[in-house]
N, CA, C and O of each residue as an XYZ file, in Angstrom:
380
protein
N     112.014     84.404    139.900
C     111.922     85.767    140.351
C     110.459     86.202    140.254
O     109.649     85.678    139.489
N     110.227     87.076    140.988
C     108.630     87.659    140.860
C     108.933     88.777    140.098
O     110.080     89.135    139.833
N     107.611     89.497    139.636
C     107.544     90.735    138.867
C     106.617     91.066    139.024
O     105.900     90.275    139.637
N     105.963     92.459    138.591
C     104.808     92.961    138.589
C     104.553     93.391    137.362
O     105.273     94.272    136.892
N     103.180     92.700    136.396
C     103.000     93.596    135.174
C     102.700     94.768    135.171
O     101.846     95.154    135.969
N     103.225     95.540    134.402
C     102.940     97.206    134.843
C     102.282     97.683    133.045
O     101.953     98.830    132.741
N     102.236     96.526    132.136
C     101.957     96.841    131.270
C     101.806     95.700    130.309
O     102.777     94.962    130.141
N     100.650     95.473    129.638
C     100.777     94.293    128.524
C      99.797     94.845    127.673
O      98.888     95.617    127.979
N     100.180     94.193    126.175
C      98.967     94.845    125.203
C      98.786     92.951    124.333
O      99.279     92.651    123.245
N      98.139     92.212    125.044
C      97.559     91.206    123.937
C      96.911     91.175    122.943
O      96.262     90.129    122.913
N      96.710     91.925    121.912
C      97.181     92.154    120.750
C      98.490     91.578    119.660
O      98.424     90.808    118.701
N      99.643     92.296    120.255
C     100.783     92.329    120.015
C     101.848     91.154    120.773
O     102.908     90.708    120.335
N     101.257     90.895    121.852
C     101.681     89.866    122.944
C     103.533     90.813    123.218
O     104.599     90.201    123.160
N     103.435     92.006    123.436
C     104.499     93.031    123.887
C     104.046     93.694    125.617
O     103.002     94.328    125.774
N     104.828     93.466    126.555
C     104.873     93.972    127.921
C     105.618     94.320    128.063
O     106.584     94.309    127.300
N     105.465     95.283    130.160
C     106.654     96.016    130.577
C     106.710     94.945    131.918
O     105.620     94.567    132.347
N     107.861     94.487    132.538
C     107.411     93.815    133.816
C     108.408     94.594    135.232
O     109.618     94.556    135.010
N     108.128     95.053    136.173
C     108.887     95.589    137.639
C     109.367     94.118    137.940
O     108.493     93.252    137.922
N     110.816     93.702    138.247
C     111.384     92.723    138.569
C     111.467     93.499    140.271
O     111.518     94.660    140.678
N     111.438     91.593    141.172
C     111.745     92.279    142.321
C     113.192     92.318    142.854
O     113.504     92.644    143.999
N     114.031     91.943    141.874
C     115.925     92.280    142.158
C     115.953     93.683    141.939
O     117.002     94.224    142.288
N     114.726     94.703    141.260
C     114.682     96.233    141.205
C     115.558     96.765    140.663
O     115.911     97.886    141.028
N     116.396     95.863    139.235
C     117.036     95.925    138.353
C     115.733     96.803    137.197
O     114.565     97.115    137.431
N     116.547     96.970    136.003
C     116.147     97.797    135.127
C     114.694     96.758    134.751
O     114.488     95.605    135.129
N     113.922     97.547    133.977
C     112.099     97.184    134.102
C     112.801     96.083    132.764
O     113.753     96.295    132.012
N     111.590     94.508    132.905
C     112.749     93.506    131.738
C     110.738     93.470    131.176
O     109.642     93.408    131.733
N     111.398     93.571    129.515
C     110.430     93.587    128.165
C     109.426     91.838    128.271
O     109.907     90.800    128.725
N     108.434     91.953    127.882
C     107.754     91.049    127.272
C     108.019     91.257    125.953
O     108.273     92.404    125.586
N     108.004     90.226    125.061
C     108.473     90.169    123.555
C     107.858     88.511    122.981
O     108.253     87.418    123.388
N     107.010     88.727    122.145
C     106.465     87.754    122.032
C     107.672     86.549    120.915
O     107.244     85.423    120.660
N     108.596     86.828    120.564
C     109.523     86.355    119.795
C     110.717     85.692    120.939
O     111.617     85.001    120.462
N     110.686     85.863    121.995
C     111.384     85.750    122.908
C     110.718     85.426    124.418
O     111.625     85.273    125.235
N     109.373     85.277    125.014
C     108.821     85.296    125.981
C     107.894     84.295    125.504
O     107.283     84.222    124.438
N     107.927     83.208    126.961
C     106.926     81.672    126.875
C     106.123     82.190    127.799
O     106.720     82.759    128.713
N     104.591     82.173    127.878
C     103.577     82.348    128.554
C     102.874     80.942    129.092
O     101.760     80.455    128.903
N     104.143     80.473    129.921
C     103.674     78.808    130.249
C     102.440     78.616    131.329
O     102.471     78.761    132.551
N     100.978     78.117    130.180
C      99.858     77.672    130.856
C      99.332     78.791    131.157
O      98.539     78.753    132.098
N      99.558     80.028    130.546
C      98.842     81.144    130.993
C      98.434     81.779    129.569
O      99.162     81.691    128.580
N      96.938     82.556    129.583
C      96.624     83.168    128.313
C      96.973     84.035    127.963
O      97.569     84.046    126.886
N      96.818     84.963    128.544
C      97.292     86.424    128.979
C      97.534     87.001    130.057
O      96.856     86.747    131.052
N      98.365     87.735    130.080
C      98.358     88.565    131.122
C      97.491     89.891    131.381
O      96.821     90.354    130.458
N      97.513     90.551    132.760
C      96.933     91.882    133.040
C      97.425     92.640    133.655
O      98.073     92.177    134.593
N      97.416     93.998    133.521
C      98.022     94.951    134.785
C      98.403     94.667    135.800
O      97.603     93.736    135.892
N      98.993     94.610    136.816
C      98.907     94.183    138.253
C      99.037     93.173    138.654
O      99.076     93.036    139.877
N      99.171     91.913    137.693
C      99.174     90.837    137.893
C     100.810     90.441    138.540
O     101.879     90.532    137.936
N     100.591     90.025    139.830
C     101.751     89.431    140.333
C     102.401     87.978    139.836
O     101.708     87.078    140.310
N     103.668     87.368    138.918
C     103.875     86.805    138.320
C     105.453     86.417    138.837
O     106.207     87.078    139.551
N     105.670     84.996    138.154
C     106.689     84.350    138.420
C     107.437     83.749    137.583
O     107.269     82.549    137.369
N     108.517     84.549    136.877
C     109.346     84.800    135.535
C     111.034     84.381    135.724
O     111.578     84.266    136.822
N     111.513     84.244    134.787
C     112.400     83.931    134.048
C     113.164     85.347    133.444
O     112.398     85.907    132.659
N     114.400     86.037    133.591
C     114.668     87.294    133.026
C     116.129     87.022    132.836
O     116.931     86.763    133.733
N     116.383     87.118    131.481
C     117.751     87.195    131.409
C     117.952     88.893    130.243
O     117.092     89.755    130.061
N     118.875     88.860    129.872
C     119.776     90.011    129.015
C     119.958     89.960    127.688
O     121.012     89.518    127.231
N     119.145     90.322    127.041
C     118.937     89.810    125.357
C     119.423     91.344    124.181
O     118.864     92.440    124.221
N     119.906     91.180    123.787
C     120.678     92.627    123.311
C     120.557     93.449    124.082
O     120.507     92.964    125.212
N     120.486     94.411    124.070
C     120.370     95.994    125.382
C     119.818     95.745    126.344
O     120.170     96.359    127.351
N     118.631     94.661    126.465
C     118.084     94.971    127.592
C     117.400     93.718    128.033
O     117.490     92.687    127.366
N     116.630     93.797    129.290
C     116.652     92.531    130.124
C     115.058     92.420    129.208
O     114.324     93.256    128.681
N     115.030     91.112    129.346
C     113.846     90.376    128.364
C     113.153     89.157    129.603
O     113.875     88.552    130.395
N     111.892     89.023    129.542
C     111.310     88.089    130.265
C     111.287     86.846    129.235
O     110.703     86.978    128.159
N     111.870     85.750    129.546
C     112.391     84.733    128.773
C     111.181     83.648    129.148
O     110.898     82.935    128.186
N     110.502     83.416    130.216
C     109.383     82.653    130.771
C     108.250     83.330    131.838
O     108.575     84.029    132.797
N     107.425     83.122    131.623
C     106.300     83.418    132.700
C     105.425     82.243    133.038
O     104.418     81.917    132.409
N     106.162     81.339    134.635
C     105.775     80.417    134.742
C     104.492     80.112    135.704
O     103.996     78.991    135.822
N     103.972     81.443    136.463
C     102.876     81.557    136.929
C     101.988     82.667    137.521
O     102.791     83.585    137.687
N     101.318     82.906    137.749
C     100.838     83.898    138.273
C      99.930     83.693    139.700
O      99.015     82.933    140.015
N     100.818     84.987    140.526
C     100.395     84.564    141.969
C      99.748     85.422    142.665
O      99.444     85.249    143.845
N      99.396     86.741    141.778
C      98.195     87.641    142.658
C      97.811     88.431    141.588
O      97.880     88.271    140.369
N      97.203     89.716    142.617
C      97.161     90.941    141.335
C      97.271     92.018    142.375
O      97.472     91.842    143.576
N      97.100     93.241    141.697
C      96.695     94.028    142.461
C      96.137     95.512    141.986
O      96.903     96.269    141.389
N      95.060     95.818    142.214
C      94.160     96.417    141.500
C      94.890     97.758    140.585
O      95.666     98.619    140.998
N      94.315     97.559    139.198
C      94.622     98.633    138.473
C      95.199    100.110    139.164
O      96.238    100.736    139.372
N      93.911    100.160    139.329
C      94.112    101.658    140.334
C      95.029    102.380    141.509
O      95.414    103.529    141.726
N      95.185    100.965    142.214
C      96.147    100.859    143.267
C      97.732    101.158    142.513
O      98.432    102.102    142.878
N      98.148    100.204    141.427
C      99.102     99.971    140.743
C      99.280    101.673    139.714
O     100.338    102.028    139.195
N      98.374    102.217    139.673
C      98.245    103.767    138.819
C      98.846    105.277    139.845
O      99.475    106.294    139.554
N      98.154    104.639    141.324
C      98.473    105.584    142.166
C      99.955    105.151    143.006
O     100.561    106.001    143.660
N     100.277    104.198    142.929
C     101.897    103.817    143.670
C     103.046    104.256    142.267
O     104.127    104.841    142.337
N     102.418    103.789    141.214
C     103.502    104.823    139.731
C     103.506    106.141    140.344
O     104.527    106.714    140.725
N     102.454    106.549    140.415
C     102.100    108.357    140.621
C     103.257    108.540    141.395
O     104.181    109.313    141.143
N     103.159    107.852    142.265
C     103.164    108.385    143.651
C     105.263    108.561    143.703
O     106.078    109.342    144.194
N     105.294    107.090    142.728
C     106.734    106.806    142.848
C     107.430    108.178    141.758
O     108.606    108.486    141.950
N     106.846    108.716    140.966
C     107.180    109.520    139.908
C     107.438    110.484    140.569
O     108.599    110.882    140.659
N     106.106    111.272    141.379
C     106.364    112.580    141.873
C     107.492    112.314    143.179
O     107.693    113.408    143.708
N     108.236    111.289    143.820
C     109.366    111.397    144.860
C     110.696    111.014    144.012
O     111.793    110.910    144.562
N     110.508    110.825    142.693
C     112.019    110.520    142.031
C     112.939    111.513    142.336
O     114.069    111.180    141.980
N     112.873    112.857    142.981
C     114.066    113.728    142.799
C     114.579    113.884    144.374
O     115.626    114.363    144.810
N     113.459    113.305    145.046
C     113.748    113.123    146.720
C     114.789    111.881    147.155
O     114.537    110.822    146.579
N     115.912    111.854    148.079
C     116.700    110.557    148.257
C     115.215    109.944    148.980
O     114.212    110.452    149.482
N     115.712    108.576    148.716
C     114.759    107.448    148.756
C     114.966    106.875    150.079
O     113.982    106.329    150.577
N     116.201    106.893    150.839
C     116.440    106.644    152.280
C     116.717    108.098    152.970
O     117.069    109.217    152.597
N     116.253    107.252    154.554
C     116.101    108.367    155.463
C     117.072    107.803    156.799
O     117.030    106.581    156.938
N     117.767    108.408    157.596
C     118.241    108.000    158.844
C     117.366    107.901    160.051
O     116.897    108.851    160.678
N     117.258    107.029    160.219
C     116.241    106.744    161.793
C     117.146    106.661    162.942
O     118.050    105.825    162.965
N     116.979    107.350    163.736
C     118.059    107.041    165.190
C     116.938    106.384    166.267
O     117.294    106.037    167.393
């Protein structure tokens, strides 16, 4: 599956990742998440994971590569953007 990091703190080796099945956002957890051949991750980084269901919630179980990015900023203003239309329906009818 692909994902988008929307959040990592290497430090702690703890993330948030956007799955593209657009199921609920699945955790980085360094007790539970393999970072195969990769050091760290970054914001934006387009990635190719492993997600299964680990007590409450979906957990990234592997991160087996990474296949783009896409700029901080870009990735700051499409959140924005997605936040301020959450109360709008998300489909429209086209005739």
């Amino acid at each position: 599956m692909l994902g988008l990091a929307l959040w990592y703190d290497d430090a702690n080796g703890n993330g948030l990742i956007w799955c593209e099945d657009q199921g609920a956002l699945a955790c980085i957890r360094p007790q539970y998440t393999v970072l195969d051949g990769i050091d760290t991750l970054e914001q934006g980084q387009l990635i190719r994971c492993k997600v299964a269901k680990r007590e409450t919630h979906r957990t990234v179980v592997i991160v087996s590569g990474v296949e783009g990015s896409i700029p901080p900023e870009d990735l700051r203003d499409i959140l924005a953007e997605q936040k301020k239309s959450a109360g709008r329906p998300s489909l429209r009818v086209v005739a």
